Amino acid sequence: MTVSPLAPTRPAHPSTRPDAASSADPRLEVQRTLHVTSLITWGVLSLHSLLVEPGRDHLPLRDVQWWGAVNLTFLAVMLLTLGGLVQRGRPATLALLLVQSGLALIANALLSGSSVQAGLMIAIAAQAALVLPLRLTLLWVAAQSAALLWVLLTHWQNQDAWAFTTGYLCFQGLAAMTVRTAMREIRARQALAAVVDELRATRALLADASRQAERLQISRDLHDLLGHHLTALGMHLQVAEHLLPQDAPAGPHVQTARRVTRDLLKIGRAH
């Protein structure tokens, strides 16, 4: 004889989020941060260059106007690049980065080799690190630094040009390595989140299995208990059948009850 356990519950699984760690590209998060920091960097460097360089170096108005046009064009190209830095194909992205580098160098030259304006190279190096492997990123930084050195050598003394170029070379390398470190940290965080989700799912499955085992044990206990009671009932009915006179009105009912008890015991043993 069997007693059906309660209906099993479906194991709880963690909800699937659109931004789940397993599907998110870590570069997208870094791209959003670069969008803000690059814009702030451009604004600060441009404001400093506009307020200091023309008056200190006695630049003609025409050069300042050309610098303003080139600098605004750089801003437009930078925003266009950052708007689809990860989603866009690599050739198109490299072309936009190359345009940024050219515009930054031109703007630097128009301000008589402004060391402040050269800081835009740092933002470009960070963008390159987001889409290029490490080796190509370092080559990009080296090429940018060589071009900056050439521009500075046309306006400064050799010692000063080399000093500022090597300094910006270090800053560019630091920016590139910071971006790559940030991407590694985001990937590690996503992997940890995936492990936590799996552990939660496993814990839910284990809890459900424990509940099912408890219900099964209760079902078996009820089965054994009812079997014992039916056996005892059958024995009492058998005794009652023998004690009753043959012509007693309750005799057929006792026989029927005994037969039903016997059939139930047979069904229980079969299961």
XYZ file of N, CA and C in Angstrom:
813
model
N 0.853 -1.189 0.000
C 0.000 0.000 0.000
C 0.887 1.237 0.000
N 0.574 2.236 -0.814
C 1.383 3.454 -0.907
C 0.554 4.661 -0.579
N 1.199 5.634 0.046
C 0.584 6.932 0.311
C 1.360 7.965 -0.472
N 0.726 8.642 -1.404
C 1.423 9.569 -2.295
C 1.968 10.745 -1.512
N 3.251 11.088 -1.684
C 3.808 12.252 -1.011
C 3.245 13.519 -1.601
N 3.478 14.589 -0.904
C 3.026 15.871 -1.431
C 3.711 16.165 -2.750
N 3.057 16.958 -3.585
C 3.604 17.261 -4.917
C 4.930 17.976 -4.771
N 5.957 17.572 -5.529
C 7.268 18.194 -5.386
C 7.243 19.623 -5.873
N 8.034 20.426 -5.237
C 8.149 21.821 -5.666
C 9.284 21.949 -6.649
N 9.161 22.906 -7.547
C 10.189 23.128 -8.554
C 11.371 23.842 -7.931
N 12.588 23.391 -8.210
C 13.748 24.025 -7.600
C 13.867 25.466 -8.046
N 14.248 26.264 -7.085
C 14.365 27.686 -7.391
C 15.684 27.946 -8.077
N 15.625 28.685 -9.173
C 16.818 29.067 -9.906
C 16.954 30.563 -9.849
N 18.172 31.074 -9.830
C 18.347 32.519 -9.801
C 17.823 33.140 -11.071
N 17.217 34.282 -10.931
C 16.641 34.957 -12.083
C 17.739 35.408 -13.026
N 17.433 35.349 -14.300
C 18.390 35.757 -15.314
C 18.227 37.243 -15.568
N 19.302 38.002 -15.383
C 19.247 39.440 -15.563
C 19.788 39.786 -16.936
N 19.285 40.888 -17.563
C 19.805 41.287 -18.856
C 21.288 41.622 -18.813
N 21.755 42.143 -17.664
C 23.152 42.519 -17.548
C 23.926 41.477 -16.769
N 23.588 40.218 -16.966
C 24.242 39.148 -16.219
C 25.729 39.170 -16.489
N 26.486 38.759 -15.475
C 27.930 38.832 -15.608
C 28.445 37.957 -16.714
N 27.762 36.858 -17.001
C 28.249 35.936 -18.016
C 28.159 36.494 -19.410
N 27.320 37.513 -19.653
C 27.128 38.020 -21.005
C 27.627 39.437 -21.183
N 27.949 40.165 -20.113
C 28.354 41.553 -20.222
C 29.804 41.639 -20.681
N 30.082 42.602 -21.589
C 31.435 42.842 -22.047
C 32.085 43.823 -21.079
N 33.188 43.438 -20.431
C 33.808 44.356 -19.466
C 34.273 45.649 -20.101
N 34.532 45.635 -21.404
C 34.994 46.853 -22.063
C 33.920 47.930 -22.090
N 32.643 47.511 -22.054
C 31.572 48.502 -22.087
C 31.582 49.366 -20.832
N 31.827 48.737 -19.685
C 31.884 49.500 -18.439
C 33.055 50.462 -18.442
N 34.216 50.003 -18.921
C 35.385 50.880 -19.001
C 35.145 51.977 -20.016
N 34.446 51.652 -21.099
C 34.154 52.657 -22.118
C 33.339 53.811 -21.548
N 32.345 53.489 -20.704
C 31.540 54.548 -20.093
C 32.391 55.443 -19.197
N 33.316 54.831 -18.461
C 34.200 55.622 -17.601
C 35.133 56.489 -18.430
N 35.685 55.921 -19.504
C 36.561 56.697 -20.378
C 35.833 57.871 -21.014
N 34.558 57.665 -21.329
C 33.778 58.741 -21.943
C 33.779 59.977 -21.045
N 33.580 59.766 -19.764
C 33.520 60.883 -18.809
C 34.911 61.462 -18.557
N 35.884 60.596 -18.255
C 37.218 61.089 -17.914
C 37.898 61.783 -19.099
N 37.696 61.259 -20.315
C 38.307 61.890 -21.490
C 37.709 63.266 -21.742
N 36.399 63.381 -21.545
C 35.757 64.680 -21.743
C 36.250 65.695 -20.707
N 36.392 65.260 -19.460
C 36.907 66.159 -18.421
C 38.350 66.547 -18.727
N 39.150 65.571 -19.150
C 40.552 65.856 -19.479
C 40.650 66.870 -20.604
N 39.854 66.683 -21.641
C 39.871 67.636 -22.756
C 39.471 69.027 -22.279
N 38.441 69.122 -21.463
C 37.983 70.427 -21.010
C 39.033 71.145 -20.173
N 39.667 70.430 -19.248
C 40.669 71.050 -18.384
C 41.889 71.489 -19.188
N 42.392 70.615 -20.056
C 43.573 70.956 -20.848
C 43.294 72.094 -21.812
N 42.109 72.081 -22.416
C 41.771 73.142 -23.367
C 41.640 74.488 -22.664
N 41.007 74.491 -21.499
C 40.845 75.745 -20.755
C 42.206 76.298 -20.331
N 43.069 75.441 -19.845
C 44.406 75.881 -19.453
C 45.175 76.420 -20.651
N 45.110 75.702 -21.769
C 45.843 76.143 -22.965
C 45.322 77.477 -23.472
N 44.026 77.666 -23.426
C 43.431 78.908 -23.932
C 43.786 80.096 -23.047
N 43.843 79.878 -21.738
C 44.083 80.981 -20.814
C 45.566 81.309 -20.639
N 46.445 80.325 -20.878
C 47.859 80.520 -20.565
C 48.731 80.661 -21.808
N 48.621 79.721 -22.712
C 49.569 79.644 -23.816
C 49.575 80.880 -24.723
N 48.432 81.370 -25.220
C 48.490 82.503 -26.159
C 49.162 83.738 -25.564
N 48.837 84.064 -24.301
C 49.439 85.251 -23.705
C 50.889 85.053 -23.334
N 51.240 83.871 -22.830
C 52.623 83.645 -22.409
C 53.583 83.610 -23.587
N 53.164 82.963 -24.674
C 54.039 82.825 -25.838
C 53.778 83.878 -26.911
N 52.860 84.822 -26.630
C 52.540 85.904 -27.574
C 52.163 85.350 -28.954
N 51.227 84.412 -28.955
C 50.810 83.782 -30.200
C 49.896 84.724 -30.988
N 50.011 84.726 -32.302
C 49.092 85.553 -33.111
C 47.666 85.015 -33.023
N 46.713 85.904 -33.198
C 45.305 85.531 -33.075
C 44.931 84.438 -34.072
N 45.524 84.508 -35.251
C 45.165 83.516 -36.269
C 45.537 82.101 -35.823
N 46.717 81.965 -35.207
C 47.127 80.637 -34.728
C 46.189 80.136 -33.622
N 45.763 81.060 -32.753
C 44.849 80.668 -31.684
C 43.508 80.228 -32.262
N 43.037 80.947 -33.294
C 41.766 80.565 -33.916
C 41.886 79.199 -34.594
N 43.000 78.968 -35.287
C 43.198 77.657 -35.894
C 43.269 76.561 -34.826
N 43.955 76.887 -33.733
C 44.019 75.912 -32.642
C 42.625 75.600 -32.107
N 41.784 76.622 -31.947
C 40.425 76.399 -31.458
C 39.629 75.499 -32.390
N 39.777 75.711 -33.708
C 39.047 74.883 -34.672
C 39.537 73.436 -34.623
N 40.860 73.265 -34.560
C 41.416 71.912 -34.499
C 41.016 71.224 -33.196
N 41.035 71.987 -32.109
C 40.710 71.399 -30.805
C 39.249 70.968 -30.740
N 38.346 71.779 -31.308
C 36.934 71.395 -31.335
C 36.705 70.193 -32.255
N 37.460 70.145 -33.350
C 37.357 68.971 -34.232
C 37.831 67.717 -33.499
N 38.912 67.866 -32.717
C 39.384 66.731 -31.912
C 38.294 66.263 -30.962
N 37.597 67.200 -30.322
C 36.521 66.831 -29.398
C 35.435 66.042 -30.121
N 35.039 66.495 -31.320
C 33.997 65.800 -32.066
C 34.431 64.383 -32.428
N 35.670 64.234 -32.883
C 36.172 62.902 -33.256
C 36.294 62.015 -32.025
N 36.736 62.584 -30.906
C 36.871 61.801 -29.679
C 35.506 61.293 -29.203
N 34.506 62.157 -29.235
C 33.169 61.730 -28.825
C 32.614 60.680 -29.779
N 32.881 60.841 -31.069
C 32.440 59.839 -32.039
C 33.119 58.498 -31.776
N 34.396 58.544 -31.447
C 35.132 57.303 -31.165
C 34.608 56.632 -29.896
N 34.459 57.416 -28.835
C 34.012 56.857 -27.562
C 32.574 56.373 -27.623
N 31.771 56.923 -28.519
C 30.380 56.493 -28.627
C 30.226 55.062 -29.100
N 31.205 54.540 -29.820
C 31.135 53.146 -30.285
C 32.490 52.489 -30.272
N 33.262 52.779 -29.223
C 34.647 52.303 -29.175
C 34.731 50.786 -29.191
N 33.810 50.122 -28.475
C 33.832 48.663 -28.399
C 33.012 48.047 -29.518
N 31.854 48.641 -29.824
C 30.942 48.037 -30.785
C 31.457 48.149 -32.220
N 32.188 49.209 -32.511
C 32.656 49.441 -33.876
C 33.779 48.476 -34.223
N 33.948 48.200 -35.509
C 35.024 47.325 -35.959
C 36.387 47.935 -35.684
N 37.400 47.071 -35.564
C 38.724 47.564 -35.205
C 39.316 48.495 -36.255
N 39.223 48.217 -37.567
C 39.806 49.153 -38.542
C 39.230 50.555 -38.436
N 37.893 50.655 -38.306
C 37.287 51.979 -38.190
C 37.721 52.668 -36.907
N 37.820 51.921 -35.827
C 38.238 52.501 -34.550
C 39.678 52.988 -34.617
N 40.553 52.201 -35.220
C 41.950 52.615 -35.348
C 42.073 53.857 -36.216
N 41.244 53.956 -37.240
C 41.273 55.154 -38.090
C 40.878 56.391 -37.288
N 39.852 56.256 -36.466
C 39.431 57.393 -35.640
C 40.493 57.750 -34.599
N 41.133 56.745 -34.013
C 42.207 57.023 -33.060
C 43.385 57.711 -33.744
N 43.658 57.297 -34.973
C 44.750 57.926 -35.718
C 44.420 59.390 -36.018
N 43.156 59.664 -36.339
C 42.738 61.052 -36.571
C 42.879 61.866 -35.288
N 42.505 61.280 -34.163
C 42.667 61.975 -32.886
C 44.135 62.320 -32.627
N 45.004 61.364 -32.863
C 46.428 61.618 -32.633
C 46.939 62.745 -33.528
N 46.538 62.709 -34.796
C 46.970 63.765 -35.714
C 46.460 65.131 -35.295
N 45.193 65.210 -34.904
C 44.630 66.492 -34.488
C 45.287 66.998 -33.206
N 45.569 66.091 -32.267
C 46.225 66.497 -31.025
C 47.628 67.036 -31.295
N 48.353 66.412 -32.207
C 49.695 66.886 -32.542
C 49.644 68.229 -33.265
N 48.652 68.386 -34.133
C 48.507 69.671 -34.832
C 48.172 70.785 -33.844
N 47.242 70.487 -32.922
C 46.889 71.476 -31.909
C 48.090 71.818 -31.041
N 48.904 70.820 -30.741
C 50.111 71.058 -29.959
C 51.076 71.966 -30.717
N 51.236 71.709 -32.002
C 52.149 72.521 -32.810
C 51.662 73.958 -32.942
N 50.338 74.146 -33.058
C 49.790 75.502 -33.198
C 50.014 76.331 -31.943
N 50.177 75.691 -30.789
C 50.457 76.396 -29.540
C 51.942 76.358 -29.195
N 52.772 76.284 -30.225
C 54.236 76.307 -30.055
C 54.724 75.165 -29.175
N 54.170 73.982 -29.412
C 54.609 72.814 -28.657
C 54.135 72.837 -27.223
N 52.862 73.118 -27.009
C 52.310 73.190 -25.660
C 52.435 71.849 -24.956
N 53.109 71.848 -23.809
C 53.251 70.598 -23.055
C 51.929 70.182 -22.441
N 51.049 71.142 -22.134
C 49.753 70.811 -21.558
C 48.863 70.153 -22.593
N 48.830 70.683 -23.792
C 47.995 70.121 -24.849
C 48.410 68.702 -25.195
N 49.661 68.346 -24.943
C 50.124 66.983 -25.205
C 49.462 65.974 -24.281
N 48.818 66.443 -23.227
C 48.118 65.526 -22.335
C 46.981 64.781 -23.008
N 46.514 65.275 -24.154
C 45.467 64.557 -24.889
C 45.952 63.182 -25.342
N 47.265 63.023 -25.468
C 47.806 61.722 -25.854
C 47.471 60.650 -24.814
N 47.345 61.064 -23.567
C 47.028 60.104 -22.507
C 45.632 59.520 -22.724
N 44.660 60.393 -23.062
C 43.298 59.920 -23.323
C 43.266 58.989 -24.530
N 44.058 59.293 -25.546
C 44.088 58.445 -26.749
C 44.700 57.086 -26.414
N 45.759 57.092 -25.599
C 46.389 55.823 -25.214
C 45.416 54.950 -24.432
N 44.604 55.551 -23.564
C 43.616 54.777 -22.808
C 42.584 54.160 -23.741
N 42.155 54.896 -24.748
C 41.198 54.341 -25.709
C 41.821 53.190 -26.499
N 43.074 53.360 -26.903
C 43.742 52.293 -27.663
C 43.862 51.019 -26.830
N 44.125 51.176 -25.538
C 44.262 49.993 -24.673
C 42.962 49.220 -24.547
N 41.848 49.886 -24.797
C 40.552 49.217 -24.663
C 40.246 48.299 -25.839
N 40.854 48.558 -27.001
C 40.503 47.792 -28.205
C 41.688 47.029 -28.796
N 42.884 47.266 -28.300
C 44.068 46.621 -28.865
C 44.705 45.681 -27.843
N 45.376 44.642 -28.329
C 46.179 43.809 -27.407
C 47.302 44.638 -26.793
N 47.894 44.109 -25.739
C 48.905 44.857 -24.998
C 50.080 45.245 -25.881
N 50.552 44.315 -26.700
C 51.733 44.613 -27.520
C 51.444 45.740 -28.506
N 50.288 45.683 -29.162
C 49.941 46.741 -30.105
C 49.674 48.063 -29.391
N 49.138 47.986 -28.185
C 48.924 49.209 -27.415
C 50.244 49.889 -27.104
N 51.236 49.116 -26.694
C 52.545 49.691 -26.393
C 53.192 50.268 -27.651
N 53.014 49.605 -28.791
C 53.530 50.159 -30.047
C 52.830 51.470 -30.398
N 51.525 51.523 -30.134
C 50.775 52.756 -30.400
C 51.307 53.891 -29.518
N 51.519 53.606 -28.254
C 52.043 54.621 -27.335
C 53.425 55.077 -27.778
N 54.266 54.140 -28.198
C 55.609 54.505 -28.652
C 55.552 55.379 -29.898
N 54.652 55.049 -30.839
C 54.526 55.844 -32.059
C 54.016 57.250 -31.751
N 53.032 57.341 -30.857
C 52.523 58.659 -30.465
C 53.622 59.493 -29.812
N 54.399 58.861 -28.971
C 55.460 59.576 -28.263
C 56.542 60.043 -29.239
N 56.858 59.210 -30.224
C 57.851 59.611 -31.225
C 57.352 60.817 -32.028
N 56.064 60.800 -32.396
C 55.511 61.939 -33.129
C 55.489 63.193 -32.255
N 55.166 63.032 -30.974
C 55.174 64.180 -30.059
C 56.591 64.729 -29.911
N 57.577 63.861 -29.826
C 58.967 64.303 -29.723
C 59.353 65.134 -30.935
N 58.934 64.695 -32.097
C 59.263 65.443 -33.325
C 58.649 66.838 -33.295
N 57.397 66.940 -32.815
C 56.747 68.251 -32.729
C 57.460 69.134 -31.710
N 57.799 68.583 -30.556
C 58.445 69.384 -29.515
C 59.847 69.819 -29.924
N 60.543 68.971 -30.684
C 61.897 69.333 -31.116
C 61.898 70.525 -32.061
N 60.769 70.764 -32.737
C 60.690 71.916 -33.650
C 60.451 73.229 -32.898
N 60.117 73.165 -31.615
C 59.823 74.381 -30.853
C 60.697 74.528 -29.607
N 61.206 73.417 -29.079
C 61.936 73.464 -27.825
C 63.395 73.052 -28.035
N 64.161 73.220 -26.978
C 65.509 72.688 -26.976
C 65.460 71.170 -26.836
N 66.498 70.512 -27.294
C 66.503 69.048 -27.326
C 66.280 68.439 -25.935
N 66.940 68.980 -24.936
C 66.839 68.402 -23.594
C 65.418 68.515 -23.056
N 64.785 69.677 -23.234
C 63.417 69.853 -22.748
C 62.442 68.967 -23.516
N 62.631 68.873 -24.825
C 61.744 68.050 -25.640
C 61.811 66.586 -25.217
N 63.019 66.080 -24.999
C 63.166 64.696 -24.563
C 62.592 64.483 -23.167
N 62.779 65.441 -22.293
C 62.287 65.300 -20.925
C 60.761 65.216 -20.893
N 60.085 66.138 -21.608
C 58.623 66.122 -21.593
C 58.077 64.917 -22.360
N 58.749 64.500 -23.417
C 58.269 63.340 -24.174
C 58.350 62.071 -23.350
N 59.456 61.856 -22.660
C 59.575 60.660 -21.821
C 58.563 60.697 -20.669
N 58.306 61.905 -20.155
C 57.297 62.010 -19.104
C 55.921 61.617 -19.601
N 55.540 62.123 -20.769
C 54.233 61.756 -21.321
C 54.199 60.303 -21.781
N 55.357 59.753 -22.143
C 55.419 58.329 -22.471
C 55.037 57.497 -21.245
N 55.543 57.887 -20.089
C 55.201 57.156 -18.856
C 53.719 57.320 -18.521
N 53.188 58.533 -18.680
C 51.772 58.756 -18.385
C 50.866 57.950 -19.312
N 51.239 57.874 -20.579
C 50.450 57.085 -21.524
C 50.487 55.598 -21.160
N 51.690 55.125 -20.819
C 51.783 53.724 -20.415
C 50.973 53.445 -19.162
N 50.983 54.374 -18.220
C 50.198 54.197 -16.999
C 48.708 54.164 -17.308
N 48.256 55.050 -18.194
C 46.832 55.062 -18.561
C 46.433 53.758 -19.240
N 47.295 53.277 -20.150
C 46.980 52.036 -20.856
C 46.922 50.854 -19.892
N 47.885 50.766 -18.976
C 47.886 49.648 -18.028
C 46.729 49.749 -17.051
N 46.318 50.966 -16.708
C 45.165 51.136 -15.819
C 43.897 50.611 -16.478
N 43.732 50.903 -17.766
C 42.554 50.409 -18.486
C 42.556 48.886 -18.532
N 43.697 48.290 -18.830
C 43.759 46.834 -18.914
C 43.554 46.191 -17.542
N 44.069 46.825 -16.489
C 43.837 46.307 -15.145
C 42.363 46.389 -14.778
N 41.720 47.489 -15.151
C 40.294 47.638 -14.871
C 39.485 46.541 -15.563
N 39.845 46.204 -16.809
C 39.127 45.146 -17.518
C 39.342 43.790 -16.844
N 40.569 43.530 -16.370
C 40.809 42.265 -15.657
C 39.991 42.194 -14.375
N 39.903 43.297 -13.658
C 39.124 43.316 -12.420
C 37.643 43.084 -12.702
N 37.145 43.673 -13.767
C 35.725 43.488 -14.110
C 35.465 42.039 -14.503
N 36.372 41.444 -15.270
C 36.211 40.026 -15.635
C 36.233 39.142 -14.387
N 37.135 39.441 -13.458
C 37.191 38.647 -12.219
C 35.900 38.806 -11.421
N 35.367 40.012 -11.376
C 34.115 40.246 -10.659
C 32.956 39.505 -11.318
N 32.944 39.483 -12.650
C 31.892 38.758 -13.366
C 32.005 37.256 -13.121
N 33.237 36.735 -13.116
C 33.417 35.304 -12.852
C 32.954 34.959 -11.445
N 33.259 35.820 -10.483
C 32.827 35.580 -9.110
C 31.300 35.620 -9.006
N 30.679 36.568 -9.711
C 29.208 36.643 -9.687
C 28.590 35.385 -10.288
N 29.213 34.849 -11.352
C 28.693 33.622 -11.951
C 28.803 32.448 -10.977
N 29.928 32.371 -10.245
C 30.091 31.301 -9.258
C 29.051 31.427 -8.148
N 28.792 32.661 -7.717
C 27.790 32.873 -6.665
C 26.409 32.438 -7.147
N 26.072 32.765 -8.401
C 24.779 32.338 -8.945
C 24.672 30.815 -8.990
N 25.769 30.154 -9.392
C 25.752 28.691 -9.430
C 25.600 28.101 -8.024
N 26.272 28.709 -7.059
C 26.144 28.220 -5.684
C 24.724 28.394 -5.165
N 24.096 29.512 -5.507
C 22.716 29.720 -5.086
C 21.791 28.682 -5.715
N 22.010 28.404 -7.006
C 21.185 27.397 -7.669
C 21.401 26.017 -7.048
N 22.671 25.696 -6.735
C 22.965 24.405 -6.109
C 22.326 24.303 -4.734
N 22.391 25.400 -3.969
C 21.776 25.392 -2.646
C 20.263 25.191 -2.745
N 19.636 25.808 -3.741
C 18.194 25.634 -3.920
C 17.866 24.182 -4.283
N 18.682 23.575 -5.147
C 18.459 22.177 -5.517
C 18.642 21.250 -4.326
N 19.665 21.522 -3.503
C 19.883 20.692 -2.322
C 18.729 20.826 -1.330
N 18.221 22.046 -1.160
C 17.086 22.239 -0.255
C 15.855 21.496 -0.769
N 15.636 21.522 -2.087
C 14.492 20.814 -2.657
C 14.657 19.304 -2.503
N 15.897 18.818 -2.719
C 16.139 17.383 -2.556
C 15.913 16.951 -1.106
N 16.309 17.814 -0.160
C 16.083 17.495 1.251
C 14.591 17.426 1.569
N 13.829 18.354 1.009
C 12.375 18.324 1.230
C 11.749 17.073 0.625
N 12.209 16.697 -0.553
C 11.672 15.500 -1.192
C 12.000 14.247 -0.380
N 13.235 14.186 0.146
C 13.614 13.027 0.960
C 12.775 12.961 2.239
N 12.482 14.118 2.823
C 11.658 14.145 4.033
C 10.239 13.680 3.736
N 9.684 14.133 2.615
C 8.329 13.688 2.243
C 8.299 12.192 1.978
N 9.353 11.678 1.316
C 9.401 10.247 1.027
C 9.469 9.430 2.317
N 10.237 9.904 3.298
C 10.334 9.202 4.563
C 8.995 9.203 5.293
N 8.301 10.353 5.270
C 6.981 10.426 5.890
C 6.016 9.459 5.202
N 6.098 9.391 3.866
C 5.229 8.492 3.115
C 5.482 7.033 3.490
N 6.781 6.683 3.643
C 7.099 5.303 4.020
C 6.620 4.997 5.435
N 6.776 5.962 6.340
C 6.315 5.743 7.718
C 4.807 5.547 7.762
N 4.074 6.361 6.981
C 2.617 6.208 6.934
C 2.221 4.851 6.334
N 2.971 4.438 5.319
C 2.709 3.149 4.680
C 2.864 2.008 5.690
N 3.981 2.037 6.437
C 4.212 0.974 7.426
C 3.166 1.012 8.543
N 2.832 2.235 8.997
C 1.865 2.364 10.084
C 0.497 1.838 9.670
N 0.051 2.236 8.460
C -1.248 1.764 7.995
C -1.241 0.258 7.759
N -0.091 -0.255 7.295
C -0.005 -1.704 7.086
C -0.153 -2.460 8.400
N 0.511 -1.957 9.465
C 0.378 -2.612 10.765
C -1.060 -2.563 11.270
N -1.702 -1.392 11.111
C -3.078 -1.267 11.583
C -4.038 -2.149 10.794
N -3.816 -2.255 9.484
C -4.681 -3.118 8.685
C -4.488 -4.587 9.074
N -3.223 -4.966 9.362
C -2.971 -6.347 9.795
C -3.701 -6.648 11.106
N -3.578 -5.683 12.049
C -4.269 -5.867 13.324
C -5.783 -5.908 13.132
N -6.274 -5.027 12.243
C -7.717 -5.016 11.982
C -8.172 -6.350 11.395
N -7.379 -6.909 10.469
C -7.737 -8.192 9.870
C -7.781 -9.309 10.895
N -6.810 -9.282 11.843
C -6.798 -10.311 12.881
C -8.020 -10.193 13.786
N -8.383 -8.958 14.153
C -9.573 -8.769 14.998
C -10.844 -9.178 14.268
N -10.909 -8.898 12.989
C -12.094 -9.299 12.221
C -12.177 -10.818 12.115
N -11.011 -11.454 11.983
C -11.007 -12.918 11.913
C -11.506 -13.516 13.230
N -11.059 -12.930 14.368
C -11.525 -13.403 15.672
C -13.026 -13.162 15.814
N -13.459 -11.969 15.362
C -14.899 -11.661 15.472
C -15.724 -12.606 14.621
N -15.201 -12.999 13.467
C -15.934 -13.900 12.573
C -16.102 -15.269 13.225
N -15.075 -15.720 13.933
C -15.179 -17.026 14.589
C -16.063 -16.979 15.828
N -16.115 -15.851 16.506
C -16.915 -15.743 17.723
C -18.401 -15.542 17.441
N -18.725 -14.965 16.318
C -20.133 -14.726 15.998
C -20.829 -16.039 15.633
N -22.078 -16.167 16.066
C -22.848 -17.346 15.627
C -23.009 -17.336 14.115
N -23.227 -18.513 13.546
C -23.314 -18.601 12.094
C -24.518 -17.858 11.544
N -25.582 -17.771 12.332
C -26.768 -17.087 11.831
C -26.868 -15.645 12.333
N -25.756 -15.084 12.817
C -25.792 -13.713 13.324
C -25.955 -12.741 12.163
N -26.788 -11.679 12.323
C -26.985 -10.694 11.233
C -25.694 -9.976 10.850
N -24.742 -9.787 11.778
C -23.508 -9.049 11.479
C -22.462 -9.918 10.792
N -22.704 -11.202 10.675
C -21.705 -12.093 10.090
C -21.278 -11.695 8.689
N -22.221 -11.512 7.746
C -21.803 -11.127 6.389
C -21.001 -9.829 6.363
N -21.355 -8.870 7.214
C -20.627 -7.592 7.219
C -19.205 -7.775 7.726
N -19.055 -8.616 8.735
C -17.706 -8.884 9.230
C -16.868 -9.575 8.155
N -17.453 -10.523 7.454
C -16.725 -11.204 6.380
C -16.316 -10.225 5.276
N -17.262 -9.327 4.941
C -16.943 -8.332 3.905
C -15.792 -7.426 4.353
N -15.852 -6.964 5.622
C -14.789 -6.109 6.144
C -13.459 -6.835 6.156
N -13.474 -8.107 6.515
C -12.227 -8.872 6.527
C -11.666 -9.022 5.119
N -12.573 -9.269 4.156
C -12.123 -9.427 2.768
C -11.524 -8.120 2.228
N -12.161 -6.988 2.561
C -11.624 -5.697 2.124
C -10.256 -5.440 2.751
N -10.114 -5.770 4.045
C -8.828 -5.581 4.719
C -7.746 -6.429 4.074
N -8.097 -7.674 3.733
C -7.137 -8.571 3.097
C -6.723 -8.036 1.729
N -7.681 -7.522 0.964
C -7.361 -6.971 -0.356
C -6.443 -5.749 -0.244
N -6.703 -4.893 0.752
C -5.857 -3.712 0.940
C -4.432 -4.102 1.306
N -4.273 -5.145 2.131
C -2.940 -5.601 2.485
C -2.201 -6.158 1.278
N -2.952 -6.870 0.404
C -2.327 -7.409 -0.813
C -1.832 -6.250 -1.716
N -2.680 -5.231 -1.846
C -2.280 -4.085 -2.685
C -1.045 -3.400 -2.109
N -1.036 -3.251 -0.751
C 0.107 -2.610 -0.115
C 1.381 -3.415 -0.298
N 1.342 -4.714 -0.208
C 2.536 -5.546 -0.395
C 3.005 -5.493 -1.856
N 2.047 -5.392 -2.775
C 2.410 -5.338 -4.198
C 3.170 -4.058 -4.523
N 2.912 -2.993 -3.786
C 3.578 -1.700 -4.026
C 4.724 -1.478 -3.084
